[in-house]
Amino acid sequence: MQQKINFRNDYAAIWRAKKEFLKPVKHIDKLCFDDLIGIDRQKEQLIENTERFLNNLPANNVLLWGARGTGKSSLIKALLNTYAAKGLRVIEIDREDLDDLIDISDVIRDLPYKFIVFCDDLSFEEGEKGYKGLKRILEGSIESPPDNVKIYATSNRRHLVPEYQNENQAVNVSHNGEIHYGDSVEEKISLSDRFGLWLSFYHGNQQAYLEVVESYFKEYEGDRELLRAEALSFAQVRASKSGRTAKQFYNSYFQKET
């Protein structure tokens, strides 16, 4: 496998599967934790887990799951910008290339850095087998996972794969109250269970959305009531009051009105 990167100077990389090399990221999004509003609980838990990882303490692989546009991916960017100087590095990989995780881990296992392997929007459709490569690197291989690698993934699905009502028919409860899942359900839960830390994300209410909007318009000197009304109208059209919607509103309204 070809490696065209020097992690001393390159803090992030993207795995290019067709050419089998790690492409250095030269223009990293400059997001910081102060930019992320309304997800303080998730922020705190993710920071704690990552600092444990950096300090050679036991730490978990992380699944950030929930509603779209709620800051899941942004938290990973903020982590890198905050802890790169302390030896944190991020490698991004597409879900279609997860079978390459073993090869990537062979390259970085002995490097003097802590690596978050980041997979954004991770999910598998019925019949896909790519998740088996992920399971091996998490903890399902005869070879122990690298001490300097953790998997952080985002998903809209808690169990990463589709769940169907008819699967519940294979679930039964024993006489002592224990729940026994069917084989298909067990297979799905076994994947998400390999992430020791689950962080859930939900769309906020109207007030939370407006707080995010206000954070983008700190310097705005126009009519604040009109601004909020326009922001709510913008969100209504998109049927979403997420942080992503607030940023999209800023991108259109700020340039137009100031």
PDB file of N, CA, C and O in Angstrom, residues 159-194:
ATOM      1  N   HIS A 159     -28.573   1.362  14.846  1.00  0.00           N
ATOM      2  CA  HIS A 159     -27.948   0.058  14.657  1.00  0.00           C
ATOM      3  C   HIS A 159     -27.258  -0.069  13.299  1.00  0.00           C
ATOM      4  O   HIS A 159     -26.850  -1.166  12.913  1.00  0.00           O
ATOM      5  N   LEU A 160     -27.145   1.061  12.569  1.00  0.00           N
ATOM      6  CA  LEU A 160     -26.350   1.155  11.343  1.00  0.00           C
ATOM      7  C   LEU A 160     -26.950   0.436  10.149  1.00  0.00           C
ATOM      8  O   LEU A 160     -26.556   0.678   9.021  1.00  0.00           O
ATOM      9  N   VAL A 161     -27.875  -0.472  10.378  1.00  0.00           N
ATOM     10  CA  VAL A 161     -28.484  -1.236   9.297  1.00  0.00           C
ATOM     11  C   VAL A 161     -30.010  -1.136   9.428  1.00  0.00           C
ATOM     12  O   VAL A 161     -30.523  -0.883  10.510  1.00  0.00           O
ATOM     13  N   PRO A 162     -30.752  -1.336   8.330  1.00  0.00           N
ATOM     14  CA  PRO A 162     -32.212  -1.204   8.408  1.00  0.00           C
ATOM     15  C   PRO A 162     -32.816  -2.269   9.301  1.00  0.00           C
ATOM     16  O   PRO A 162     -32.356  -3.408   9.341  1.00  0.00           O
ATOM     17  N   GLU A 163     -33.861  -1.880  10.040  1.00  0.00           N
ATOM     18  CA  GLU A 163     -34.569  -2.804  10.908  1.00  0.00           C
ATOM     19  C   GLU A 163     -36.022  -2.882  10.448  1.00  0.00           C
ATOM     20  O   GLU A 163     -36.636  -1.869  10.141  1.00  0.00           O
ATOM     21  N   TYR A 164     -36.547  -4.088  10.450  1.00  0.00           N
ATOM     22  CA  TYR A 164     -37.882  -4.310   9.923  1.00  0.00           C
ATOM     23  C   TYR A 164     -38.798  -4.889  10.991  1.00  0.00           C
ATOM     24  O   TYR A 164     -38.366  -5.625  11.876  1.00  0.00           O
ATOM     25  N   GLN A 165     -40.080  -4.566  10.860  1.00  0.00           N
ATOM     26  CA  GLN A 165     -41.038  -4.990  11.865  1.00  0.00           C
ATOM     27  C   GLN A 165     -41.091  -6.508  11.991  1.00  0.00           C
ATOM     28  O   GLN A 165     -41.225  -7.054  13.089  1.00  0.00           O
ATOM     29  N   ASN A 166     -40.985  -7.229  10.861  1.00  0.00           N
ATOM     30  CA  ASN A 166     -41.109  -8.676  10.936  1.00  0.00           C
ATOM     31  C   ASN A 166     -39.962  -9.340  11.673  1.00  0.00           C
ATOM     32  O   ASN A 166     -40.056 -10.496  12.087  1.00  0.00           O
ATOM     33  N   GLU A 167     -38.840  -8.582  11.869  1.00  0.00           N
ATOM     34  CA  GLU A 167     -37.738  -9.153  12.643  1.00  0.00           C
ATOM     35  C   GLU A 167     -38.113  -9.295  14.114  1.00  0.00           C
ATOM     36  O   GLU A 167     -37.577 -10.150  14.823  1.00  0.00           O
ATOM     37  N   ASN A 168     -39.024  -8.468  14.566  1.00  0.00           N
ATOM     38  CA  ASN A 168     -39.440  -8.540  15.968  1.00  0.00           C
ATOM     39  C   ASN A 168     -40.180  -9.829  16.290  1.00  0.00           C
ATOM     40  O   ASN A 168     -40.295 -10.216  17.446  1.00  0.00           O
ATOM     41  N   GLN A 169     -40.668 -10.505  15.250  1.00  0.00           N
ATOM     42  CA  GLN A 169     -41.380 -11.753  15.479  1.00  0.00           C
ATOM     43  C   GLN A 169     -40.461 -12.849  16.005  1.00  0.00           C
ATOM     44  O   GLN A 169     -40.924 -13.829  16.593  1.00  0.00           O
ATOM     45  N   ALA A 170     -39.150 -12.677  15.757  1.00  0.00           N
ATOM     46  CA  ALA A 170     -38.185 -13.670  16.219  1.00  0.00           C
ATOM     47  C   ALA A 170     -37.673 -13.380  17.623  1.00  0.00           C
ATOM     48  O   ALA A 170     -36.826 -14.083  18.144  1.00  0.00           O
ATOM     49  N   VAL A 171     -38.183 -12.297  18.230  1.00  0.00           N
ATOM     50  CA  VAL A 171     -37.778 -11.942  19.586  1.00  0.00           C
ATOM     51  C   VAL A 171     -38.738 -12.583  20.582  1.00  0.00           C
ATOM     52  O   VAL A 171     -39.952 -12.525  20.419  1.00  0.00           O
ATOM     53  N   ASN A 172     -38.174 -13.214  21.617  1.00  0.00           N
ATOM     54  CA  ASN A 172     -39.030 -13.797  22.638  1.00  0.00           C
ATOM     55  C   ASN A 172     -38.497 -13.483  24.019  1.00  0.00           C
ATOM     56  O   ASN A 172     -37.320 -13.148  24.182  1.00  0.00           O
ATOM     57  N   VAL A 173     -39.366 -13.583  25.000  1.00  0.00           N
ATOM     58  CA  VAL A 173     -39.018 -13.308  26.390  1.00  0.00           C
ATOM     59  C   VAL A 173     -39.138 -14.608  27.179  1.00  0.00           C
ATOM     60  O   VAL A 173     -40.180 -15.276  27.145  1.00  0.00           O
ATOM     61  N   SER A 174     -38.067 -14.970  27.882  1.00  0.00           N
ATOM     62  CA  SER A 174     -38.068 -16.214  28.643  1.00  0.00           C
ATOM     63  C   SER A 174     -38.879 -16.046  29.926  1.00  0.00           C
ATOM     64  O   SER A 174     -39.299 -14.940  30.284  1.00  0.00           O
ATOM     65  N   HIS A 175     -39.045 -17.140  30.646  1.00  0.00           N
ATOM     66  CA  HIS A 175     -39.858 -17.120  31.857  1.00  0.00           C
ATOM     67  C   HIS A 175     -39.290 -16.221  32.946  1.00  0.00           C
ATOM     68  O   HIS A 175     -39.998 -15.737  33.811  1.00  0.00           O
ATOM     69  N   ASN A 176     -37.956 -16.003  32.904  1.00  0.00           N
ATOM     70  CA  ASN A 176     -37.331 -15.142  33.918  1.00  0.00           C
ATOM     71  C   ASN A 176     -37.157 -13.699  33.437  1.00  0.00           C
ATOM     72  O   ASN A 176     -36.460 -12.903  34.070  1.00  0.00           O
ATOM     73  N   GLY A 177     -37.781 -13.362  32.321  1.00  0.00           N
ATOM     74  CA  GLY A 177     -37.781 -11.976  31.855  1.00  0.00           C
ATOM     75  C   GLY A 177     -36.663 -11.603  30.906  1.00  0.00           C
ATOM     76  O   GLY A 177     -36.591 -10.470  30.447  1.00  0.00           O
ATOM     77  N   GLU A 178     -35.763 -12.553  30.577  1.00  0.00           N
ATOM     78  CA  GLU A 178     -34.671 -12.249  29.663  1.00  0.00           C
ATOM     79  C   GLU A 178     -35.195 -12.151  28.231  1.00  0.00           C
ATOM     80  O   GLU A 178     -36.037 -12.935  27.803  1.00  0.00           O
ATOM     81  N   ILE A 179     -34.651 -11.173  27.507  1.00  0.00           N
ATOM     82  CA  ILE A 179     -35.042 -10.989  26.108  1.00  0.00           C
ATOM     83  C   ILE A 179     -34.062 -11.744  25.224  1.00  0.00           C
ATOM     84  O   ILE A 179     -32.843 -11.604  25.361  1.00  0.00           O
ATOM     85  N   HIS A 180     -34.587 -12.539  24.292  1.00  0.00           N
ATOM     86  CA  HIS A 180     -33.760 -13.291  23.352  1.00  0.00           C
ATOM     87  C   HIS A 180     -34.117 -12.849  21.936  1.00  0.00           C
ATOM     88  O   HIS A 180     -35.247 -13.018  21.488  1.00  0.00           O
ATOM     89  N   TYR A 181     -33.136 -12.269  21.269  1.00  0.00           N
ATOM     90  CA  TYR A 181     -33.359 -11.765  19.926  1.00  0.00           C
ATOM     91  C   TYR A 181     -33.155 -12.871  18.888  1.00  0.00           C
ATOM     92  O   TYR A 181     -32.409 -13.828  19.111  1.00  0.00           O
ATOM     93  N   GLY A 182     -33.798 -12.694  17.734  1.00  0.00           N
ATOM     94  CA  GLY A 182     -33.560 -13.596  16.624  1.00  0.00           C
ATOM     95  C   GLY A 182     -32.188 -13.358  16.024  1.00  0.00           C
ATOM     96  O   GLY A 182     -31.528 -12.349  16.288  1.00  0.00           O
ATOM     97  N   ASP A 183     -31.747 -14.270  15.166  1.00  0.00           N
ATOM     98  CA  ASP A 183     -30.395 -14.200  14.612  1.00  0.00           C
ATOM     99  C   ASP A 183     -30.158 -12.921  13.828  1.00  0.00           C
ATOM    100  O   ASP A 183     -29.099 -12.303  13.924  1.00  0.00           O
ATOM    101  N   SER A 184     -31.135 -12.489  13.016  1.00  0.00           N
ATOM    102  CA  SER A 184     -30.938 -11.289  12.200  1.00  0.00           C
ATOM    103  C   SER A 184     -30.797 -10.050  13.067  1.00  0.00           C
ATOM    104  O   SER A 184     -30.001  -9.149  12.774  1.00  0.00           O
ATOM    105  N   VAL A 185     -31.569  -9.978  14.139  1.00  0.00           N
ATOM    106  CA  VAL A 185     -31.472  -8.839  15.045  1.00  0.00           C
ATOM    107  C   VAL A 185     -30.154  -8.873  15.799  1.00  0.00           C
ATOM    108  O   VAL A 185     -29.485  -7.842  15.976  1.00  0.00           O
ATOM    109  N   GLU A 186     -29.740 -10.043  16.241  1.00  0.00           N
ATOM    110  CA  GLU A 186     -28.467 -10.181  16.951  1.00  0.00           C
ATOM    111  C   GLU A 186     -27.308  -9.717  16.089  1.00  0.00           C
ATOM    112  O   GLU A 186     -26.382  -9.055  16.557  1.00  0.00           O
ATOM    113  N   GLU A 187     -27.332 -10.063  14.804  1.00  0.00           N
ATOM    114  CA  GLU A 187     -26.264  -9.675  13.888  1.00  0.00           C
ATOM    115  C   GLU A 187     -26.160  -8.153  13.792  1.00  0.00           C
ATOM    116  O   GLU A 187     -25.070  -7.576  13.815  1.00  0.00           O
ATOM    117  N   LYS A 188     -27.299  -7.484  13.750  1.00  0.00           N
ATOM    118  CA  LYS A 188     -27.300  -6.032  13.622  1.00  0.00           C
ATOM    119  C   LYS A 188     -26.845  -5.358  14.918  1.00  0.00           C
ATOM    120  O   LYS A 188     -26.065  -4.417  14.905  1.00  0.00           O
ATOM    121  N   ILE A 189     -27.332  -5.847  16.038  1.00  0.00           N
ATOM    122  CA  ILE A 189     -26.961  -5.252  17.313  1.00  0.00           C
ATOM    123  C   ILE A 189     -25.485  -5.485  17.613  1.00  0.00           C
ATOM    124  O   ILE A 189     -24.815  -4.643  18.208  1.00  0.00           O
ATOM    125  N   SER A 190     -24.950  -6.618  17.166  1.00  0.00           N
ATOM    126  CA  SER A 190     -23.547  -6.929  17.455  1.00  0.00           C
ATOM    127  C   SER A 190     -22.602  -5.916  16.827  1.00  0.00           C
ATOM    128  O   SER A 190     -21.517  -5.661  17.349  1.00  0.00           O
ATOM    129  N   LEU A 191     -22.998  -5.322  15.702  1.00  0.00           N
ATOM    130  CA  LEU A 191     -22.159  -4.309  15.064  1.00  0.00           C
ATOM    131  C   LEU A 191     -22.153  -3.018  15.866  1.00  0.00           C
ATOM    132  O   LEU A 191     -21.098  -2.501  16.230  1.00  0.00           O
ATOM    133  N   SER A 192     -23.315  -2.489  16.177  1.00  0.00           N
ATOM    134  CA  SER A 192     -23.374  -1.228  16.910  1.00  0.00           C
ATOM    135  C   SER A 192     -22.860  -1.387  18.340  1.00  0.00           C
ATOM    136  O   SER A 192     -22.342  -0.436  18.931  1.00  0.00           O
ATOM    137  N   ASP A 193     -22.979  -2.584  18.905  1.00  0.00           N
ATOM    138  CA  ASP A 193     -22.487  -2.826  20.261  1.00  0.00           C
ATOM    139  C   ASP A 193     -20.978  -2.699  20.367  1.00  0.00           C
ATOM    140  O   ASP A 193     -20.444  -2.529  21.468  1.00  0.00           O
ATOM    141  N   ARG A 194     -20.285  -2.791  19.255  1.00  0.00           N
ATOM    142  CA  ARG A 194     -18.830  -2.658  19.291  1.00  0.00           C
ATOM    143  C   ARG A 194     -18.389  -1.211  19.484  1.00  0.00           C
ATOM    144  O   ARG A 194     -17.217  -0.947  19.684  1.00  0.00           O
TER     145      ARG A 194
END
